[in-house]
XYZ file of C-alpha atoms in Angstrom:
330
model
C -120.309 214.338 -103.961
C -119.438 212.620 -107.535
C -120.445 215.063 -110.577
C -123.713 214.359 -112.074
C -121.844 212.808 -115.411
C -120.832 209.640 -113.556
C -123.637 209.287 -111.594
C -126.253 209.247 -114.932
C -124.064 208.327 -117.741
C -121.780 206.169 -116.705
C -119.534 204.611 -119.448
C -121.378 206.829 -121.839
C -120.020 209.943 -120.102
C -116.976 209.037 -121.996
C -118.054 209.223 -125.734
C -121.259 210.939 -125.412
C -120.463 214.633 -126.172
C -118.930 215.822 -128.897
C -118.959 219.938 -130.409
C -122.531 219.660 -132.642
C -120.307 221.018 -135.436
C -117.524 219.238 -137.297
C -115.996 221.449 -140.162
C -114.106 219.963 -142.986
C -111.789 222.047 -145.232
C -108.609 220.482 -147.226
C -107.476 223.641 -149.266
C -104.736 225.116 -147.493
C -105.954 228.283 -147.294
C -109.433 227.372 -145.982
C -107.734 224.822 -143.590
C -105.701 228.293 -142.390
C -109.494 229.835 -142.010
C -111.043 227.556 -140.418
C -108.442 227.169 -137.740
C -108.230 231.117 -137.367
C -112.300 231.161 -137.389
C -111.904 228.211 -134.739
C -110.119 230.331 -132.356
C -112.299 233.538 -133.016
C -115.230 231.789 -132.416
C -113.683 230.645 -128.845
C -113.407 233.584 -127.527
C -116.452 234.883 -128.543
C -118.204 231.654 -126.968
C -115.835 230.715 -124.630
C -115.929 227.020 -125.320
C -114.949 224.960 -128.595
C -117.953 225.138 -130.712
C -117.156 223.352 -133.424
C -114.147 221.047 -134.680
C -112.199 221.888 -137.681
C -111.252 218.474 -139.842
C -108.255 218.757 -141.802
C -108.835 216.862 -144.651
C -106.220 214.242 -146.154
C -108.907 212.512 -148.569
C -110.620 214.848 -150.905
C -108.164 217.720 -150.027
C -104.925 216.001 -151.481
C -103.952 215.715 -155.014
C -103.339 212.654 -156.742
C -99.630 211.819 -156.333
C -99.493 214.765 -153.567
C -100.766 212.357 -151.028
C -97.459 212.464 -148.433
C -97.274 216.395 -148.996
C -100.700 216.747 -147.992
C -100.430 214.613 -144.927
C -97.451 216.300 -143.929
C -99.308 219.931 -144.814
C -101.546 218.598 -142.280
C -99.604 217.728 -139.459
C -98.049 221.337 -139.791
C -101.749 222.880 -139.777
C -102.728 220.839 -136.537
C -99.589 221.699 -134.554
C -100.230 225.499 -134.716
C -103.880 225.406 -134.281
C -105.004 227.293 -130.937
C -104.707 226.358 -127.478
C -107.912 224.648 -126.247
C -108.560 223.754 -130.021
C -110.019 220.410 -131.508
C -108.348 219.742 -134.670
C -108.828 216.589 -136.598
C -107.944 214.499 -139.807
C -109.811 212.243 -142.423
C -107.246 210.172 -143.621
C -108.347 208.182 -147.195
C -109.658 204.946 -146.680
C -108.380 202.051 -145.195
C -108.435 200.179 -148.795
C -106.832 203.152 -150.478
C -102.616 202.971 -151.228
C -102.023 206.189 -149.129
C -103.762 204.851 -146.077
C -101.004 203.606 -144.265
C -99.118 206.806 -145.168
C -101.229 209.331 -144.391
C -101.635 207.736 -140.697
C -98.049 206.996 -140.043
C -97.752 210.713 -141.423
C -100.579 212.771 -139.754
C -101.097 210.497 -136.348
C -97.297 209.624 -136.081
C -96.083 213.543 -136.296
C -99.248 215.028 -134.667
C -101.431 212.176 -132.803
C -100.733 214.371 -129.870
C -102.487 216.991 -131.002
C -105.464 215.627 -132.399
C -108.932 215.036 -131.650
C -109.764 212.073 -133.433
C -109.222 210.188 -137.074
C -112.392 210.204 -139.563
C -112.075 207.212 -141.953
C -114.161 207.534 -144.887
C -116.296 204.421 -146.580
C -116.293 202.298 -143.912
C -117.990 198.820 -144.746
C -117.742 196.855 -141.780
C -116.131 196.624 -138.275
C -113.271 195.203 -139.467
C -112.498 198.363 -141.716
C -111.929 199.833 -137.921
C -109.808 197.026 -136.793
C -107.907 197.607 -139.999
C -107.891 201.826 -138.901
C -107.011 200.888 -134.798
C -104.186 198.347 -135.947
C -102.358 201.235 -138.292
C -103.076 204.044 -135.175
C -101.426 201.452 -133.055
C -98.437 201.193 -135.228
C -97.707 205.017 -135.603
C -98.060 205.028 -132.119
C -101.491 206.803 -131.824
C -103.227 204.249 -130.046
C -105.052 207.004 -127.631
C -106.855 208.201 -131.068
C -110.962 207.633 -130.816
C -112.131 206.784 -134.515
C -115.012 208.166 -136.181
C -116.685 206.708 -139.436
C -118.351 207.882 -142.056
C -121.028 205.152 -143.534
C -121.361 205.784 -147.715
C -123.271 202.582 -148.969
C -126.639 200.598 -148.655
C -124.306 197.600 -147.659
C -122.803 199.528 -144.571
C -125.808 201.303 -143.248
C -126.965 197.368 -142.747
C -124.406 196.681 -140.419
C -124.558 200.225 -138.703
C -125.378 198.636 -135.310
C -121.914 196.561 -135.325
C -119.888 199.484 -136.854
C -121.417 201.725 -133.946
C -120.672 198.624 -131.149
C -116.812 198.895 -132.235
C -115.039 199.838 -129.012
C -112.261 202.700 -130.454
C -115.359 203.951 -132.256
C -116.617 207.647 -131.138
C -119.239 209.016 -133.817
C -120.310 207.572 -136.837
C -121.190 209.941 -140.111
C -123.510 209.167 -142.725
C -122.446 210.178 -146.409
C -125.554 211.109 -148.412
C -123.815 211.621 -152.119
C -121.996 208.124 -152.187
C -125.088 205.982 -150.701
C -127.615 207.862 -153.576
C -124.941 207.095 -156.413
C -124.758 203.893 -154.958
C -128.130 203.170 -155.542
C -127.750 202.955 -159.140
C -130.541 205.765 -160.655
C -133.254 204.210 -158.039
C -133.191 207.568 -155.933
C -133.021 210.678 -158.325
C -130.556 213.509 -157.552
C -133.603 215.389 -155.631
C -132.298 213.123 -152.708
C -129.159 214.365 -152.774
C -130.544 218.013 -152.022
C -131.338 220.073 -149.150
C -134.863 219.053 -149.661
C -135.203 215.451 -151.298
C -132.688 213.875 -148.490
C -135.226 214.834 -146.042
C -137.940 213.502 -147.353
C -137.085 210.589 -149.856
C -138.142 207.036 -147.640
C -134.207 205.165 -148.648
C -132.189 208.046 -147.473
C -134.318 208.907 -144.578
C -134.639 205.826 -143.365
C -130.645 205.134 -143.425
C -130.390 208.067 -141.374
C -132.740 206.943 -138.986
C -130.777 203.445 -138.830
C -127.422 205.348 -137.793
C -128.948 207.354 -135.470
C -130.462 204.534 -133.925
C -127.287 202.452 -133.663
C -125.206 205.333 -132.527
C -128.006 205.970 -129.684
C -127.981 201.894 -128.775
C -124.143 201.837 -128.205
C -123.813 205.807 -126.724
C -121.967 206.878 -129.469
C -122.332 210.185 -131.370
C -124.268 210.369 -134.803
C -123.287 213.203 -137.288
C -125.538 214.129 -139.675
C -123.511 214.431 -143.419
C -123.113 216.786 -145.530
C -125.409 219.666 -146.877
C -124.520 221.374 -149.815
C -126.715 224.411 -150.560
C -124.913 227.393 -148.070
C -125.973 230.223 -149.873
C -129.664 229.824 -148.714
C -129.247 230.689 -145.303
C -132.605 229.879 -144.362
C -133.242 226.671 -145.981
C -129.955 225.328 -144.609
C -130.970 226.699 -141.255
C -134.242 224.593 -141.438
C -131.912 221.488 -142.296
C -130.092 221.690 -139.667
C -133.163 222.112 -137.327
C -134.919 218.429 -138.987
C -131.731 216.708 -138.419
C -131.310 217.939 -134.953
C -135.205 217.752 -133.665
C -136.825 214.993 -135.867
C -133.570 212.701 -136.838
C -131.714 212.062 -133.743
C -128.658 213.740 -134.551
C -126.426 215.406 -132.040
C -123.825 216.915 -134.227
C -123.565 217.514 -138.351
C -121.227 218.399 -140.790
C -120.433 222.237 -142.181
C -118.148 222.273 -145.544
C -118.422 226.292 -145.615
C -118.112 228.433 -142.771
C -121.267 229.804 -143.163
C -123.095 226.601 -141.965
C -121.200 226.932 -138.700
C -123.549 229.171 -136.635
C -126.873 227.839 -137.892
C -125.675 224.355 -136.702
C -124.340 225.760 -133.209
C -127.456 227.313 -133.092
C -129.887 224.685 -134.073
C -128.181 221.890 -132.248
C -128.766 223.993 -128.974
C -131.423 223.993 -126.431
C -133.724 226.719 -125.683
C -132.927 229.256 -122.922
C -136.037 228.449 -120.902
C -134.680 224.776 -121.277
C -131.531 225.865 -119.687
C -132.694 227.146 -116.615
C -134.866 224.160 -115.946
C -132.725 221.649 -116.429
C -130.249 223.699 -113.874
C -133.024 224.005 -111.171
C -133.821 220.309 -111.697
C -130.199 218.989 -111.325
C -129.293 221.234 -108.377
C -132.723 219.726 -107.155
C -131.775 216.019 -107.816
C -127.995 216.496 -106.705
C -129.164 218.028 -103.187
C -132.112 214.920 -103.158
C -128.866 212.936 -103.574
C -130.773 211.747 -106.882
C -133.707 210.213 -105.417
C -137.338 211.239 -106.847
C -138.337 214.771 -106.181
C -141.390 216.551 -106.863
C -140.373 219.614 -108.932
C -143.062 221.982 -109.844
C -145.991 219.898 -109.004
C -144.148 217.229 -111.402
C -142.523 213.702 -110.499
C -138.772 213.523 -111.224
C -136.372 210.972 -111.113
C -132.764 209.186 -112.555
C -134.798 208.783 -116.168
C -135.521 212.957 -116.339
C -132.286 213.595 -114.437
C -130.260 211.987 -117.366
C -132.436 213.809 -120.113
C -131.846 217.666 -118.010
C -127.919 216.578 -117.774
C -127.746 216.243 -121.324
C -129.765 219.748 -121.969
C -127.320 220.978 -120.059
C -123.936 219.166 -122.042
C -125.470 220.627 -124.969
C -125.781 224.098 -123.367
C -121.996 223.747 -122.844
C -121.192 222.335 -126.136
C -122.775 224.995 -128.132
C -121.545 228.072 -125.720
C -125.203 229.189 -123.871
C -125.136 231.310 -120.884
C -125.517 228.730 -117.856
C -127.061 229.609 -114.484
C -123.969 229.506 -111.722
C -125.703 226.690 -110.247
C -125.083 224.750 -113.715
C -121.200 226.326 -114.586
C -120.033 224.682 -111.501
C -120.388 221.639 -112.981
C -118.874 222.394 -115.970
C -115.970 224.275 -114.110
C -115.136 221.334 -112.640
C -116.128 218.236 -114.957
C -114.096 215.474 -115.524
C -112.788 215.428 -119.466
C -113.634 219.157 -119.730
């Protein structure tokens, strides 16, 4: 009997689930953290909770750029079995581009998840990024993007169509500087960037265009990690009121209130296990479960409780771990 991914996803079964975490670090030693933390944090859970992005852009310094990359590839090749490891490379307009991908997806392509390339503009930004992974012979690498400018949230529904494309990022500080004064520097906080109309609404728009081509939208950057509970409540909005299904940590801190907000509820769990074992056994035709009709549309929304059960590390009923024991790109 095919496995419920390929019988309600289809193509998106490919690029729809991602860990609901991605953590960036470019210091050496918090890069050595973060991968140690990584691989603590799979036992405990006994899945890959979050990925850990080694990063070539902010992390390097200026004139340092091929020692970085090549501090990089080092890092990714001793990172756990099981791991995700990834790299943000600079952009693709920046002199060190080509470098840092014939460096970090020429030595270590094998090894890594994906390649994040930062203020991308347009589609052909990513034609630029695929064309340079082809050439360092990485061309198995998905992309991911990360959106900084009023310009490129416009064309986030063609960025998000681009075929090596996996998740698309938004980056809150660059699109409010970009604005020129017109949003003040409360929308660059933990509270202003969920409330001020511009930057909510470009959130909304990459969310949206991730959703319409079954891609994965990552919410950016939060700075203030010291107030557990406030970031906590962030993390929550984006998840339950934004549309996002994964979001950025740049402390380690942020990493279990995002596992933990981006997951379903327990009782969720076990329903959306009945219902699939239901539907599976129905050979997916409508069933009457609990004095309620279901049918493919509900089926697709329990699958996906349950890919986000697995993605974040919950308990699932045996019914449900089968699947998951035996899923294709798992």
């Amino acid at each position: 009997m095919k496995h419920p991914r390929a019988v309600l996803l289809g193509a998106q079964a490919s690029t729809g689930f991602l860990p609901v975490c991605d953590h960036y670090s470019g210091v050496e030693a918090r890069m050595r953290k973060s991968l140690q933390l990584q691989a603590e944090l799979m036992q405990e859970f006994g899945a890959c909770v979050f990925d850990v992005t080694l990063d070539c852009e902010d992390g390097a310094p200026v004139g340092g750029e091929a020692e970085h990359a090549e501090l990089v590839v080092s890092l990714a090749l001793q990172a756990a079995d099981g791991a995700r490891v990834a790299a943000r490379v600079h952009p693709v307009d920046h002199p060190a581009f080509d470098q840092d991908v014939a460096i970090v997806a020429g030595k270590a392509g094998a090894r890594l998840a994906h390649i994040m390339i930062p203020k991308v503009e347009s589609p052909a930004d990513l034609e630029r990024a695929g064309r340079a992974l082809d050439a360092a012979g990485a061309p198995h690498l998905p992309l991911h993007a990360l959106i900084e400018s009023p310009a490129a949230v416009h064309r986030a529904f063609d960025i998000a169509a681009h075929p090596r494309l996996q998740s698309l990022s938004f980056g809150l500080m660059d699109f409010v500087s970009a604005h020129g004064g017109a949003i003040p520097s409360a929308g660059m906080g933990i509270a202003g960037q969920f409330t001020h109309p511009l930057v909510v609404r470009a959130k909304l728009e990459i969310a949206s265009a991730c959703h319409a081509h079954g891609k994965v939208p990552s919410h950016g950057v939060v700075t203030e990690f010291k107030d557990h509970a406030a970031f906590a409540e962030a993390a929550r909005k984006a998840a339950r009121e934004l549309g996002f299904t994964r979001m950025w940590s740049i402390h380690p801190d942020q990493i279990r209130p995002i596992v933990e907000a981006f997951a379903p509820a327990g009782q969720e769990v076990e329903t959306a296990a009945a219902v699939i074992a239901a539907a599976q056994q129905a050979q997916w035709a409508p069933i009457s479960f609990r004095g309620k009709l279901e049918d493919r549309a509900s089926y697709r929304y329990y699958w996906q409780v349950l890919e986000r059960a697995h993605q974040t590390g919950r308990h699932l009923p045996p019914e449900a771990q089968r699947w998951f024991d035996s899923a294709p790109g798992h």
